[in-house]
């Protein structure tokens, strides 16, 4: 089931791509959709909030919990 | 000794921060300086091009070799 997370610090398409790639690197099976304007990242195929948090933070963005 | 790499895909300050953070996550001792306009990333304290390449690519940007 898909989960949506709040991610702060994404200001352009490059940032959005970065978060998407970072999550896919951490979890190859993940399906990731980024809504840049709302700062929302929806992830399907992963049920591990900590893994998402770590990937987001390692990529230089701020994980702000589930939306 | 510092080395400078070409990195493609950085289009805003968020991208620059992302690349910097990704490299520092991969190598905590690294000193990283990003020149956004020129697409240049200067790294001091690391002598492992592959580690830099991997960090840049995992963060969703394109590693284009040493500058």
Coordinates of N, CA, C and O in Angstrom, one line a residue, chain A:
Chain A
X1 N 0.8 -1.2 0.0 CA 0.0 0.0 0.0 C 0.9 1.2 0.0 O 1.9 1.3 0.7
X2 N 0.5 2.2 -0.8 CA 1.3 3.4 -0.9 C 1.2 4.3 0.4 O 0.2 4.3 1.0
X3 N 2.3 4.9 0.8 CA 2.3 5.8 1.9 C 2.9 7.2 1.4 O 3.7 7.2 0.5
X4 N 2.4 8.2 2.0 CA 2.8 9.6 1.6 C 3.6 10.2 2.7 O 3.1 10.2 3.9
X5 N 4.7 10.8 2.4 CA 5.6 11.5 3.3 C 5.7 12.9 3.0 O 5.7 13.3 1.8
X6 N 5.9 13.7 4.1 CA 6.3 15.1 3.8 C 7.8 15.3 3.8 O 8.5 14.8 4.7
X7 N 8.3 15.9 2.8 CA 9.7 16.1 2.6 C 10.0 17.6 2.3 O 9.4 18.2 1.4
X8 N 10.8 18.2 3.2 CA 11.1 19.7 3.0 C 12.4 19.9 2.3 O 13.3 19.1 2.5
X9 N 12.5 21.0 1.6 CA 13.7 21.4 1.0 C 13.8 21.1 -0.5 O 14.8 21.5 -1.2
X10 N 12.8 20.5 -1.1 CA 12.8 20.3 -2.5 C 12.3 21.6 -3.2 O 11.1 22.0 -3.0
X11 N 13.1 22.2 -4.1 CA 12.8 23.5 -4.7 C 12.7 23.4 -6.2 O 12.4 24.4 -6.8
X12 N 13.1 22.4 -6.8 CA 13.1 22.3 -8.3 C 12.9 20.8 -8.7 O 13.0 19.9 -7.9
X13 N 12.8 20.6 -10.0 CA 12.7 19.3 -10.5 C 13.9 18.4 -10.2 O 13.8 17.2 -10.1
X14 N 15.1 19.1 -10.2 CA 16.3 18.3 -9.9 C 16.2 17.8 -8.4 O 16.7 16.6 -8.2
X15 N 15.7 18.6 -7.5 CA 15.5 18.1 -6.1 C 14.6 16.9 -6.1 O 14.8 15.9 -5.4
X16 N 13.5 17.0 -6.8 CA 12.5 16.0 -6.9 C 13.1 14.7 -7.4 O 12.9 13.6 -6.8
X17 N 13.9 14.8 -8.5 CA 14.5 13.6 -9.0 C 15.5 13.0 -8.0 O 15.7 11.8 -8.0
X18 N 16.2 13.9 -7.3 CA 17.1 13.4 -6.4 C 16.5 12.6 -5.3 O 17.0 11.5 -4.9
X19 N 15.4 13.1 -4.7 CA 14.7 12.3 -3.7 C 14.2 11.0 -4.2 O 14.3 9.9 -3.6
X20 N 13.6 11.0 -5.4 CA 13.1 9.8 -6.1 C 14.3 8.8 -6.2 O 14.1 7.6 -5.9
X21 N 15.4 9.2 -6.8 CA 16.5 8.3 -7.0 C 17.1 7.8 -5.7 O 17.4 6.6 -5.6
X22 N 17.1 8.6 -4.7 CA 17.7 8.2 -3.4 C 16.8 7.1 -2.8 O 17.4 6.1 -2.2
X23 N 15.5 7.2 -2.9 CA 14.6 6.2 -2.3 C 14.8 4.9 -3.2 O 14.8 3.8 -2.6
X24 N 14.8 5.1 -4.5 CA 15.0 3.9 -5.3 C 16.3 3.2 -5.1 O 16.4 2.0 -5.3
X25 N 17.3 3.9 -4.8 CA 18.6 3.3 -4.5 C 18.5 2.5 -3.2 O 19.1 1.4 -3.1
X26 N 17.8 3.1 -2.2 CA 17.7 2.4 -0.9 C 16.7 1.2 -1.0 O 16.9 0.2 -0.3
X27 N 15.8 1.3 -1.9 CA 14.8 0.2 -2.1 C 14.4 0.1 -3.5 O 13.5 0.8 -4.0
X28 N 15.1 -0.8 -4.2 CA 15.0 -0.9 -5.7 C 13.5 -1.2 -6.1 O 13.2 -0.8 -7.3
X29 N 12.8 -1.8 -5.3 CA 11.4 -2.2 -5.7 C 10.4 -1.0 -5.5 O 9.2 -1.2 -5.9
X30 N 10.9 0.1 -5.0 CA 9.9 1.2 -4.6 C 9.4 1.8 -5.9 O 10.1 2.0 -6.9
X31 N 8.2 2.2 -5.8 CA 7.6 3.1 -6.8 C 7.4 4.4 -6.1 O 6.8 4.5 -5.1
X32 N 7.9 5.5 -6.7 CA 8.0 6.8 -6.1 C 7.4 7.9 -6.9 O 7.6 7.9 -8.1
X33 N 6.5 8.7 -6.3 CA 5.9 9.8 -7.0 C 6.1 11.0 -6.1 O 5.8 11.1 -4.9
X34 N 6.7 12.1 -6.7 CA 7.0 13.3 -6.0 C 6.1 14.4 -6.5 O 5.9 14.7 -7.7
X35 N 5.4 15.1 -5.5 CA 4.6 16.3 -5.8 C 5.5 17.5 -5.3 O 5.5 17.7 -4.0
X36 N 6.2 18.1 -6.2 CA 7.1 19.2 -5.8 C 6.5 20.3 -5.0 O 6.9 20.7 -3.9
X37 N 5.4 20.8 -5.5 CA 4.7 22.0 -4.9 C 4.3 21.7 -3.4 O 4.5 22.6 -2.6
X38 N 3.7 20.6 -3.2 CA 3.2 20.3 -1.9 C 4.3 19.7 -0.9 O 4.0 19.5 0.2
X39 N 5.4 19.4 -1.5 CA 6.5 18.7 -0.7 C 6.1 17.3 -0.3 O 6.4 16.9 0.9
X40 N 5.4 16.6 -1.1 CA 4.9 15.3 -0.8 C 5.5 14.2 -1.6 O 5.7 14.4 -2.9
X41 N 5.9 13.1 -1.0 CA 6.5 12.0 -1.7 C 5.7 10.8 -1.4 O 5.5 10.4 -0.2
X42 N 5.1 10.1 -2.4 CA 4.3 8.9 -2.2 C 5.2 7.7 -2.7 O 5.7 7.7 -3.8
X43 N 5.2 6.8 -1.8 CA 6.1 5.6 -2.0 C 5.2 4.3 -2.0 O 4.5 4.1 -1.0
X44 N 5.3 3.5 -3.0 CA 4.6 2.2 -3.0 C 5.6 1.1 -3.0 O 6.7 1.3 -3.6
X45 N 5.3 0.0 -2.3 CA 6.1 -1.1 -2.4 C 7.2 -1.2 -1.3 O 8.0 -2.1 -1.2
X46 N 7.1 -0.2 -0.3 CA 8.1 -0.3 0.8 C 7.2 0.0 2.1 O 6.4 0.9 2.1
X47 N 7.5 -0.8 3.1 CA 6.8 -0.5 4.4 C 7.8 -0.3 5.5 O 7.8 -1.0 6.5
X48 N 8.7 0.7 5.3 CA 9.7 0.9 6.3 C 10.0 2.4 6.3 O 10.8 2.9 5.5
X49 N 9.3 3.1 7.3 CA 9.5 4.5 7.3 C 10.9 5.0 7.6 O 11.4 6.0 7.1
X50 N 11.6 4.2 8.4 CA 13.0 4.5 8.7 C 13.9 4.5 7.5 O 14.8 5.3 7.3
X51 N 13.7 3.5 6.6 CA 14.4 3.5 5.4 C 14.2 4.7 4.5 O 15.1 5.3 4.0
X52 N 12.9 5.1 4.5 CA 12.6 6.3 3.7 C 13.2 7.5 4.3 O 13.9 8.4 3.6
X53 N 13.1 7.7 5.6 CA 13.7 8.8 6.3 C 15.2 8.9 6.1 O 15.8 9.9 5.7
X54 N 15.9 7.7 6.2 CA 17.3 7.7 6.0 C 17.7 8.1 4.6 O 18.7 8.9 4.3
X55 N 17.0 7.6 3.6 CA 17.3 7.9 2.2 C 17.1 9.4 1.9 O 17.9 10.1 1.3
X56 N 16.0 10.0 2.5 CA 15.7 11.4 2.3 C 16.8 12.2 2.9 O 17.3 13.2 2.3
X57 N 17.2 11.9 4.1 CA 18.2 12.7 4.8 C 19.5 12.6 4.2 O 20.3 13.6 4.1
X58 N 19.9 11.4 3.8 CA 21.2 11.2 3.1 C 21.3 12.0 1.8 O 22.4 12.3 1.4
X59 N 20.2 12.2 1.2 CA 20.1 13.0 0.0 C 20.1 14.5 0.3 O 20.0 15.3 -0.7
X60 N 20.1 14.9 1.5 CA 20.2 16.3 1.9 C 18.9 17.0 2.0 O 18.8 18.3 2.1
X61 N 17.8 16.3 2.2 CA 16.5 16.9 2.4 C 16.0 16.5 3.8 O 16.5 15.7 4.5
X62 N 14.9 17.2 4.2 CA 14.4 17.0 5.5 C 13.1 16.2 5.5 O 12.1 16.5 4.8
X63 N 13.2 15.1 6.2 CA 12.0 14.2 6.4 C 11.1 14.7 7.5 O 11.6 15.0 8.6
X64 N 9.9 14.9 7.1 CA 9.0 15.6 8.1 C 7.8 14.6 8.4 O 6.7 15.1 8.7
X65 N 8.0 13.4 8.3 CA 7.0 12.4 8.8 C 6.0 12.0 7.7 O 6.1 12.5 6.5
X66 N 5.0 11.3 8.1 CA 4.0 10.8 7.1 C 3.0 12.0 7.0 O 2.7 12.7 7.9
X67 N 2.4 12.0 5.8 CA 1.5 13.1 5.4 C 0.1 12.7 5.8 O -0.2 11.5 6.0

